[in-house]
Coordinates of C-alpha atoms and ligand atoms in Angstrom, one line a residue:
X1 CA 0.1 0.0 0.2
X2 CA 1.2 3.7 -0.7
X3 CA 2.5 5.3 2.2
X4 CA 0.2 8.2 3.1
X5 CA 1.7 11.6 3.3
X6 CA 1.8 13.1 6.9
X7 CA 0.1 16.4 7.6
X8 CA 2.4 19.1 8.8
X9 CA 1.3 21.5 11.6
X10 CA 0.3 24.0 8.8
X11 CA -2.4 21.8 7.1
X12 CA -3.6 19.6 9.9
X13 CA -6.4 21.9 11.1
X14 CA -7.4 22.8 7.7
X15 CA -10.0 20.9 5.5
X16 CA -8.1 18.8 2.8
X17 CA -7.6 20.6 -0.4
X18 CA -10.7 20.8 -2.7
X19 CA -13.2 20.3 0.2
X20 CA -14.7 23.1 2.0
X21 CA -17.1 24.0 5.0
X22 CA -20.6 25.4 4.3
X23 CA -21.0 27.8 7.1
X24 CA -24.2 29.6 8.3
X25 CA -23.6 32.8 5.9
X26 CA -24.1 30.1 3.1
X27 CA -26.0 27.3 4.5
X28 CA -29.3 29.1 4.8
X29 CA -29.0 29.7 1.1
X30 CA -28.4 26.0 0.4
X31 CA -31.8 25.1 2.5
X32 CA -33.6 27.6 0.0
X33 CA -32.4 26.1 -3.2
X34 CA -33.1 22.7 -1.7
X35 CA -36.8 23.4 -0.7
X36 CA -37.4 24.8 -4.2
X37 CA -35.8 21.8 -5.7
X38 CA -37.9 19.6 -3.4
X39 CA -41.1 21.3 -4.3
X40 CA -40.3 21.3 -8.0
X41 CA -39.3 17.5 -8.0
X42 CA -42.6 16.7 -6.1
X43 CA -44.5 18.7 -8.8
X44 CA -43.0 16.5 -11.7
X45 CA -44.0 13.3 -9.6
X46 CA -40.5 12.6 -8.1
X47 CA -40.0 10.8 -4.7
X48 CA -37.1 11.3 -2.7
X49 CA -34.5 8.6 -1.6
X50 CA -31.5 8.8 0.4
X51 CA -28.7 6.6 -0.9
X52 CA -25.3 5.2 0.6
X53 CA -22.4 7.5 0.1
X54 CA -20.1 4.4 -0.6
X55 CA -20.8 1.6 -2.9
X56 CA -19.0 -1.6 -4.2
X57 CA -16.1 -0.2 -6.3
X58 CA -17.4 -2.6 -9.2
X59 CA -20.7 -0.6 -9.4
X60 CA -18.9 2.5 -10.8
X61 CA -16.2 0.7 -13.1
X62 CA -18.9 -1.4 -14.9
X63 CA -21.7 1.4 -14.7
X64 CA -19.9 4.5 -15.4
X65 CA -17.3 2.9 -17.5
X66 CA -13.6 1.7 -17.2
X67 CA -12.2 4.3 -19.8
X68 CA -14.0 7.5 -18.2
X69 CA -11.9 9.8 -16.4
X70 CA -14.1 9.5 -13.4
X71 CA -13.1 5.7 -12.9
X72 CA -9.5 5.9 -14.3
X73 CA -8.4 8.8 -12.2
X74 CA -10.9 10.5 -10.0
X75 CA -12.4 7.9 -7.7
X76 CA -11.9 7.9 -3.9
X77 CA -11.2 4.1 -3.4
X78 CA -10.2 2.1 -0.5
X79 CA -10.1 -1.3 1.0
X80 CA -12.4 -1.5 3.9
X81 CA -11.5 -3.8 6.9
X82 CA -13.3 -6.8 5.6
X83 CA -11.1 -6.4 2.4
X84 CA -13.7 -5.2 0.0
X85 CA -12.8 -2.5 -2.4
X86 CA -15.3 0.3 -2.0
X87 CA -15.8 3.9 -3.4
X88 CA -16.9 7.0 -2.3
X89 CA -19.7 7.9 -5.0
X90 CA -18.5 10.2 -7.6
X91 CA -22.1 10.1 -9.0
X92 CA -25.7 9.1 -8.2
X93 CA -27.1 7.6 -11.2
X94 CA -25.2 3.9 -10.8
X95 CA -26.2 3.8 -7.4
X96 CA -30.1 4.9 -8.1
X97 CA -30.2 2.1 -10.5
X98 CA -28.6 -0.4 -8.1
X99 CA -31.1 0.5 -5.4
X100 CA -33.9 0.4 -8.0
X101 CA -33.0 -2.9 -9.0
X102 CA -32.1 -4.2 -5.4
X103 CA -35.4 -3.2 -4.3
X104 CA -37.5 -4.2 -7.2
X105 CA -39.0 -0.4 -7.8
X106 CA -39.5 -1.0 -11.4
X107 CA -41.4 -4.2 -12.4
X108 CA -43.0 -5.0 -15.8
X109 CA -44.7 -1.6 -16.8
X110 CA -43.9 0.0 -13.7
X111 CA -41.7 2.9 -13.8
X112 CA -40.2 4.9 -11.0
X113 CA -39.3 8.6 -10.6
X114 CA -36.7 9.2 -8.0
X115 CA -34.5 12.0 -6.7
X116 CA -31.9 12.2 -4.2
X117 CA -29.2 14.9 -3.1
X118 CA -25.9 14.9 -1.5
X119 CA -22.2 14.8 -1.6
X120 CA -20.3 13.2 -4.7
X121 CA -16.6 12.7 -4.4
X122 CA -14.2 13.4 -7.2
X123 CA -10.4 13.6 -7.2
X124 CA -10.3 16.5 -9.7
X125 CA -7.9 19.7 -9.9
X126 CA -9.9 22.3 -7.6
X127 CA -10.9 25.6 -9.0
X128 CA -13.7 27.9 -9.0
X129 CA -17.0 25.7 -9.1
X130 CA -15.0 22.5 -9.1
X131 CA -14.4 20.9 -5.8
X132 CA -13.4 17.3 -4.8
X133 CA -16.6 17.1 -2.6
X134 CA -19.4 18.6 -4.2
X135 CA -23.0 18.2 -3.9
X136 CA -25.5 17.3 -6.5
X137 CA -29.3 17.1 -6.8
X138 CA -30.2 14.3 -9.1
X139 CA -33.3 13.0 -10.8
X140 CA -33.9 9.6 -12.2
X141 CA -36.9 8.5 -14.4
X142 CA -36.5 4.7 -14.6
X143 CA -38.4 2.2 -16.7
X144 CA -39.5 4.5 -19.4
X145 CA -37.9 4.6 -22.9
X146 CA -39.8 7.0 -24.9
X147 CA -38.8 10.4 -25.8
X148 CA -41.6 12.0 -23.8
X149 CA -39.5 11.1 -20.6
X150 CA -36.5 12.5 -22.0
X151 CA -38.3 15.9 -22.6
X152 CA -39.9 16.0 -19.0
X153 CA -36.5 15.2 -17.4
X154 CA -35.2 18.3 -19.4
X155 CA -38.2 20.4 -18.5
X156 CA -37.8 19.3 -14.9
X157 CA -34.1 20.8 -14.6
X158 CA -35.2 23.8 -16.6
X159 CA -38.2 24.5 -14.2
X160 CA -35.9 24.3 -11.3
X161 CA -33.8 26.7 -12.5
X162 CA -36.7 29.0 -13.7
X163 CA -37.9 28.8 -9.8
X164 CA -34.4 29.7 -8.6
X165 CA -34.5 32.7 -11.1
X166 CA -31.2 31.7 -12.8
X167 CA -30.7 33.5 -16.1
X168 CA -28.4 33.7 -18.9
X169 CA -28.7 29.7 -19.4
X170 CA -28.3 27.6 -22.5
X171 CA -29.6 24.1 -23.0
X172 CA -27.3 22.1 -25.1
X173 CA -28.3 18.8 -26.6
X174 CA -27.1 15.8 -28.6
X175 CA -27.6 12.0 -29.1
X176 CA -25.1 9.7 -28.7
X177 CA -26.8 6.8 -30.6
X178 CA -26.9 3.3 -29.3
X179 CA -24.9 0.2 -29.6
X180 CA -26.8 -0.4 -33.0
X181 CA -25.4 2.9 -34.4
X182 CA -22.3 3.8 -32.6
X183 CA -19.9 1.1 -33.8
X184 CA -20.4 2.6 -37.4
X185 CA -20.0 6.1 -36.1
X186 CA -16.9 5.2 -34.2
X187 CA -15.4 3.7 -37.3
X188 CA -16.0 7.1 -39.1
X189 CA -14.7 9.1 -36.2
X190 CA -11.6 6.9 -36.0
X191 CA -10.8 7.4 -39.6
X192 CA -11.4 11.1 -39.3
X193 CA -9.0 11.5 -36.2
X194 CA -6.5 9.3 -37.7
X195 CA -6.2 11.6 -40.7
X196 CA -5.9 14.5 -38.2
X197 CA -3.4 12.7 -35.8
X198 CA -0.6 15.3 -36.1
X199 CA -2.9 18.0 -34.8
X200 CA -4.1 15.9 -31.5
X201 CA -2.8 16.0 -28.1
X202 CA -0.8 13.0 -26.6
X203 CA -4.1 11.8 -24.6
X204 CA -6.3 12.0 -27.6
X205 CA -4.0 10.2 -29.6
X206 CA -4.1 7.4 -26.8
X207 CA -7.7 7.4 -26.5
X208 CA -8.7 7.6 -30.3
X209 CA -8.7 3.7 -30.6
X210 CA -10.3 3.0 -27.3
X211 CA -12.8 5.7 -27.0
X212 CA -12.8 8.1 -30.0
X213 CA -16.1 9.7 -28.7
X214 CA -14.0 11.1 -25.7
X215 CA -11.8 13.1 -28.1
X216 CA -14.9 15.2 -29.1
X217 CA -14.9 16.9 -25.6
X218 CA -11.1 17.5 -25.2
X219 CA -10.4 21.0 -23.9
X220 CA -7.0 21.3 -25.6
X221 CA -7.5 24.1 -28.3
X222 CA -6.1 22.3 -31.1
X223 CA -8.2 19.1 -30.3
X224 CA -11.1 21.5 -30.3
X225 CA -10.5 22.8 -33.7
X226 CA -10.1 19.3 -35.1
X227 CA -13.3 18.0 -33.3
X228 CA -15.4 20.9 -34.5
X229 CA -15.0 19.6 -38.0
X230 CA -15.5 15.7 -36.9
X231 CA -18.5 14.1 -38.7
X232 CA -21.5 14.5 -36.3
X233 CA -22.9 11.5 -34.7
X234 CA -26.6 12.6 -35.2
X235 CA -26.0 12.2 -38.9
X236 CA -24.9 8.7 -38.3
X237 CA -27.8 7.6 -36.0
X238 CA -29.9 4.2 -36.6
X239 CA -33.6 5.0 -37.5
X240 CA -34.7 4.2 -33.9
X241 CA -32.1 6.8 -32.4
X242 CA -33.0 9.4 -35.1
X243 CA -36.7 9.1 -34.7
X244 CA -36.3 9.4 -30.8
X245 CA -33.9 12.5 -31.1
X246 CA -36.3 14.2 -33.6
X247 CA -39.1 13.6 -31.0
X248 CA -37.0 14.9 -28.1
X249 CA -36.4 18.0 -30.3
X250 CA -40.1 18.4 -31.3
X251 CA -40.9 18.3 -27.4
X252 CA -38.6 20.8 -26.5
X253 CA -39.8 23.2 -29.1
X254 CA -43.4 22.3 -28.2
X255 CA -42.7 23.2 -24.5
X256 CA -41.0 26.5 -25.9
X257 CA -37.4 25.7 -24.7
X258 CA -34.8 27.1 -26.7
X259 CA -31.7 24.7 -27.2
X260 CA -28.6 24.3 -29.1
X261 CA -27.3 21.0 -30.9
X262 CA -24.0 20.4 -29.9
X263 CA -22.4 17.4 -31.9
X264 CA -19.3 17.5 -29.4
X265 CA -21.3 17.0 -26.5
X266 CA -20.5 13.2 -25.5
X267 CA -20.6 13.7 -21.6
X268 CA -18.1 12.2 -19.4
X269 CA -19.8 9.2 -18.5
X270 CA -20.0 5.9 -20.6
X271 CA -23.6 5.0 -19.9
X272 CA -25.3 7.2 -22.2
X273 CA -27.3 6.3 -25.1
X274 CA -29.4 8.5 -27.3
X275 CA -30.3 11.9 -25.4
X276 CA -27.3 13.8 -24.0
X277 CA -27.7 17.2 -22.5
X278 CA -26.1 20.1 -20.6
X279 CA -27.5 23.3 -19.2
X280 CA -24.6 25.8 -19.2
X281 CA -24.4 29.2 -17.5
X282 CA -22.9 32.4 -19.1
X283 CA -22.0 33.4 -15.6
X284 CA -19.4 30.7 -14.4
X285 CA -16.3 30.6 -16.5
X286 CA -14.4 27.4 -17.3
X287 CA -16.7 25.2 -15.1
X288 CA -19.9 26.5 -16.9
X289 CA -22.2 23.4 -16.5
X290 CA -24.9 23.8 -13.8
X291 CA -26.5 20.6 -15.0
X292 CA -25.9 17.4 -17.1
X293 CA -27.8 14.2 -18.1
X294 CA -29.4 12.2 -20.6
X295 CA -30.7 8.7 -21.5
X296 CA -29.0 5.4 -20.3
X297 CA -30.8 2.6 -21.5
X298 CA -28.0 -0.1 -20.8
X299 CA -26.8 1.0 -17.4
X300 CA -28.7 -1.6 -15.8
X301 CA -27.4 -4.4 -17.9
X302 CA -24.0 -3.3 -17.4
X303 CA -24.2 -3.7 -13.8
X304 CA -25.9 -7.2 -14.2
X305 CA -29.3 -6.4 -14.1
X306 CA -32.4 -6.8 -16.5
X307 CA -33.1 -4.3 -19.2
X308 CA -34.1 -1.0 -17.5
X309 CA -34.2 2.0 -19.7
X310 CA -33.6 5.3 -17.7
X311 CA -33.3 9.1 -18.3
X312 CA -32.2 11.7 -15.7
X313 CA -30.0 14.5 -14.7
X314 CA -27.7 15.9 -11.9
X315 CA -27.2 19.6 -11.1
X316 CA -24.3 20.8 -9.4
X317 CA -25.7 22.4 -6.0
X318 CA -22.5 24.5 -5.4
X319 CA -22.6 25.9 -8.9
X320 CA -26.1 26.7 -8.6
X321 CA -25.7 28.8 -5.5
X322 CA -22.6 30.4 -6.9
X323 CA -24.6 31.5 -10.1
X324 CA -27.3 32.7 -7.9
X325 CA -25.1 34.9 -5.7
X326 CA -23.3 36.2 -8.7
X327 CA -26.5 37.1 -10.3
X328 CA -28.0 38.6 -7.1
X329 CA -30.8 36.3 -7.0
X330 CA -33.3 36.1 -3.8
X331 CA -32.7 33.3 -1.5
X332 CA -35.8 34.2 0.6
X333 CA -35.7 35.6 3.9
X334 CA -32.5 34.6 5.9
X335 CA -34.0 33.0 9.0
X336 CA -33.3 34.9 12.0
X337 CA -33.9 34.6 16.1
X338 CA -37.2 36.2 16.6
X339 CA -36.8 36.9 20.1
X340 CA -33.9 37.8 22.4
X341 CA -34.7 37.3 26.1
X342 CA -32.9 39.8 28.4
X343 CA -32.4 39.2 32.1
X344 CA -31.8 42.7 33.7
X345 CA -30.5 41.1 37.0
X346 CA -29.5 37.9 38.4
X347 CA -32.7 37.2 40.1
X348 CA -34.4 37.5 36.9
X349 CA -32.3 34.8 35.2
X350 CA -34.6 32.0 36.2
X351 CA -37.9 33.4 34.3
X352 CA -35.7 34.4 31.5
X353 CA -34.5 30.7 31.2
X354 CA -38.3 29.6 31.6
X355 CA -39.7 32.1 29.1
X356 CA -36.9 31.4 26.4
X357 CA -38.0 27.6 26.7
X358 CA -41.6 28.4 26.7
X359 CA -41.2 30.5 23.5
X360 CA -39.2 27.9 21.8
X361 CA -41.9 25.1 22.7
X362 CA -44.4 27.5 20.9
X363 CA -42.4 27.6 17.8
X364 CA -41.0 31.1 18.2
X365 CA -37.2 31.1 17.9
X366 CA -35.7 32.6 21.1
X367 CA -32.2 33.1 22.4
X368 CA -30.9 33.9 25.9
X369 CA -27.5 34.9 27.4
X370 CA -26.4 31.6 28.7
X371 CA -23.1 32.9 30.2
X372 CA -19.9 31.0 29.9
X373 CA -17.4 29.4 32.2
X374 CA -14.8 32.1 32.3
X375 CA -16.8 35.4 32.3
X376 CA -20.3 34.1 33.6
X377 CA -23.7 36.0 32.9
X378 CA -23.5 39.3 31.2
X379 CA -24.9 42.4 32.1
X380 CA -28.0 44.3 30.4
X381 CA -26.2 46.3 28.2
X382 CA -24.1 43.5 26.6
X383 CA -27.4 41.3 26.4
X384 CA -29.0 44.2 24.3
X385 CA -26.0 44.3 22.1
X386 CA -26.4 40.6 21.5
X387 CA -30.1 41.1 20.5
X388 CA -28.9 43.5 18.0
X389 CA -26.1 41.4 16.7
X390 CA -28.0 38.3 16.0
X391 CA -30.9 40.5 14.4
X392 CA -33.5 39.6 16.8
X393 CA -36.9 41.5 16.0
X394 CA -37.8 41.5 19.6
X395 CA -36.3 41.7 23.0
X396 CA -38.2 40.3 26.0
X397 CA -36.8 42.2 29.2
X398 CA -37.2 40.9 32.5
X399 CA -36.3 42.9 35.5
X400 CA -37.6 43.3 39.1
X401 CA -40.3 45.5 38.3
X402 CA -41.6 43.0 35.5
X403 CA -41.1 40.2 37.9
X404 CA -43.3 42.2 40.6
X405 CA -45.9 42.4 38.2
X406 CA -45.5 39.1 36.5
X407 CA -45.2 41.0 33.2
X408 CA -42.4 41.2 30.4
X409 CA -41.4 44.3 28.6
X410 CA -41.4 43.6 24.8
X411 CA -39.4 45.9 22.8
X412 CA -39.6 46.2 19.1
X413 CA -35.8 46.2 18.0
X414 CA -36.6 48.1 14.8
X415 CA -38.8 50.8 16.2
X416 CA -37.7 50.8 19.8
X417 CA -41.3 50.9 21.0
X418 CA -41.9 49.1 24.3
X419 CA -45.0 47.3 25.6
X420 CA -45.7 45.7 28.9
X421 CA -47.4 42.3 28.5
X422 CA -48.5 39.7 30.8
X423 CA -45.8 36.8 31.0
X424 CA -48.2 34.3 30.2
X425 CA -49.3 36.2 26.9
X426 CA -45.6 36.9 25.7
X427 CA -45.7 34.4 23.1
X428 CA -49.3 35.0 21.8
X429 CA -48.4 38.8 21.5
X430 CA -45.3 37.9 19.7
X431 CA -47.0 35.7 17.2
X432 CA -49.5 38.2 16.7
X433 CA -47.3 41.0 16.0
X434 CA -45.0 38.8 13.5
X435 CA -48.1 37.6 11.4
X436 CA -49.1 41.4 11.1
X437 CA -45.7 42.5 10.1
Ligands
HAM1 P1 -21.9 15.3 -14.6 O1 -22.0 15.9 -15.6 O2 -20.6 14.5 -14.2 O3 -23.2 14.1 -14.7 O4 -22.2 16.0 -13.1 C1 -23.5 16.8 -13.2 C2 -23.2 18.1 -12.6 O5 -22.7 17.9 -11.3 C3 -22.4 19.0 -13.4 O6 -22.8 19.8 -14.6 C4 -21.9 20.1 -12.2 O7 -22.8 21.1 -12.3 C5 -21.6 19.2 -11.1 N1 -20.3 18.7 -10.9 C6 -19.6 17.7 -11.4 N2 -18.4 17.7 -11.0 C7 -18.3 18.5 -10.1 C8 -17.3 19.2 -9.2 N3 -16.0 18.5 -9.4 N4 -17.4 20.3 -8.5 C9 -18.6 20.8 -8.5 N5 -19.5 20.5 -9.3 C10 -19.4 19.3 -10.2 C11 -23.4 13.3 -13.8 O8 -23.1 13.3 -12.5 C12 -24.6 12.3 -14.0 N6 -24.7 11.0 -13.0 C13 -25.6 13.1 -14.5 C14 -26.9 12.2 -14.8 C15 -27.8 11.7 -14.0 N7 -27.2 11.7 -16.1 C16 -28.1 10.9 -15.9 N8 -28.8 10.8 -14.7

């Protein structure tokens, strides 16, 4: 086994390269995006599932494809204590199909629409919008082979982005054919690339024979020029794939979605058949895909299952949030603490503690000065400062006078207005005021 690098003092208290913490200033935005996504998935008939973060390595090598970058270079694979090779999931589709097979979710004439979200792991070169642990929301429609399902999946992704207010997006589509027509196209492509061999990079020359379609999406500028003039796969489709593609395009037009054909779009995963698509953002720079997907009618068989057609997409959570921030989109209202309970003196602290808990039990978010071991409880001014700092809408102040009369002084932190309210009524009063505002 390879000797692991020892962390130095400089790095040991830092997250590993390419992974990051999503802190409170950002996490509330993620909650908003997730809510909108979950609602849209439900509106399109998708049910949420939670899948394992790691799977047998074989699921990905067979499902995603041995010659893909993901399987060749990017997987986090390790041998567990039971001597099994397992891999942190680099994507969700293979796991979703595995789960559908394992639990018999798609019988004869029974389809399943499933979605999930969570972290994925790829050992890629980190840069803006590209991480080694990143998050996806992923939708898979299993058991349907017709083009209506493809259009519905694309429509679902477009609708999520519409609800999130994303602008400046472009849908790009292609058909990558099927095992009937692809071998013929591979030949045409290999002939073409062989004639241009001198202009291709080393990796492409190596790849050309094994997986010539991958040369089409090489990012090296010279290879791009060669690929731009390569024969288009959609001119070499078999009748079935051609008819399917025509129907997908007609469906997109019917729904009023503009799209661009991109003959170089082959996607980095080997399971695709027929439709492949991406949604690109004009605001992301090099890593401009916010979403990618397509049809994968043979994935189930490649992992040892029966024939089970499928089509789906995954969107990059991190990238979606990034674009929304850059475009100044709304994430709704940032949740804030409604009430800060202030004890004017030590005698009032017990009542403050009870009131804070009661407010929370009533579903009103409340905070109090909990003190700490080194400096103990804080004074009135410091507590009011905290109320301001956390953006509380109300302060509930309890001092000797309030205790004597069994009331609480409720201060509106925006207007500064104060009202005396019976202690028992504090929650009701705040709730009423909040619904009026
Ligand atoms: P993918 O194109 O590899 O497809 O990933 C989908 C999306 O995940 C990308 O468009 C991007 O937004 C995001 N993404 C990918 N890698 C990273 C990264 N390193 N850092 C940040 N975001 C990233 C799939 O994963 C397929 N399973 C999609 C699919 C579902 N096809 C059919 N069903």
